[in-house]
């Protein structure tokens, strides 16, 4: 089960370059926009130090990370770079099914790479992209509203309520409010799930900066999101490329979304080095971790997923479940038999297992818990399931 993060943004923002950095693959990087919708997809491992640490302890034959799928979709502006009021069906086909969105915003300056709307202006681009998403949703809601209104003529209470609800969404979208900002009842939620609205998707803003600005951009965004300094004054003070970064940060905060600075080009280039060369180079730039890794981890967080682990001599593995999943559901990720025949789970916190250096150690310290069917699995649990399948 790989959930999907759609990478969207204006042409030349660096989407495909970022995709390549994320996937360590070589999807073609366009010269000027091709105008056709090309979508690159890849499933990538979610970097997880816990898997690495457990593998050092258990020395398994195999280690397996959780995964997330990224899809890079072109087509948010047409060939001439005009603002597009309606997105192509092909673009929508890819983006509607994504579980979350990574919105790439160009901050890097480079005269030889034309910007489809003229000059680099991150604030305008974010406005433009969000507006496009909202307008697309408005069209979707209006189509459904038309159908529901007709159908409600027979006086069906449920349909009348649906019409009222759709009118409220229409009004809010019309005011420029993304659907994610609104609150819903369960019934309303069910109607929405059916509509696949783009502005309901959790989103992450990726400020694509030049390599020289990367460290400063990271610091600036950290200060902005920590909330210790006034956002507006940080925007006002930031100069040049950092000003664009600050604008992306401010908009992301206003949109209740995460924001990360990357230098897509640098990171794509780093993939051509050996891991040792790459970390040496990163250290020389004062950067602890690749932005690409942080984008993958943030994408994973957006999806409201948690990771539990299994550890043994055969395999150390990270498994994905939705936050709030109970132990048998988690067991079912491994095998349906284990879910069906679930008896109990033996659970230990990753930190305790790592500190004790193995299961014997945590048993001695009494840190291995027995949990039943109602147990809600926590991120970082290391679990072993007891089960019993009777042949029928
Ligand atoms: N200087 C610089 N150039 C970049 C960066 N990211 C992408 N580019 C360049 O911008 C151009 C467009 O990138 P591409 O990934 O094809 O953009 P897309 O249209 O959003 O997929 C390419 O020539 C890239 O090499 C970056 O971080 N810095
Ligand atoms: Mg591209």
Coordinates of C-alpha atoms in Angstrom, one line a residue, residues 9 13 30 46 62 84 103 108 110 116 123 127 174 186 192 194 235 265 333 349 360 385:
X9 CA 3.8 23.6 -9.6
X13 CA 9.7 25.4 -11.0
X30 CA 12.3 19.4 -19.7
X46 CA 11.1 6.6 3.6
X62 CA 17.1 -8.0 4.9
X84 CA -4.9 28.4 -16.7
X103 CA 3.7 22.3 -4.2
X108 CA 16.1 30.3 -7.6
X110 CA 18.6 31.9 -13.4
X116 CA 6.4 31.1 -17.4
X123 CA 4.3 35.1 -3.6
X127 CA -1.4 32.7 -5.0
X174 CA -15.7 31.6 -3.9
X186 CA -19.3 12.9 9.1
X192 CA -16.7 15.5 0.1
X194 CA -16.8 11.6 -3.3
X235 CA 9.3 38.7 5.2
X265 CA 19.3 20.7 -8.8
X333 CA -0.4 -5.6 7.2
X349 CA 9.1 1.1 22.3
X360 CA 16.4 -10.4 26.0
X385 CA 2.2 -10.8 17.0

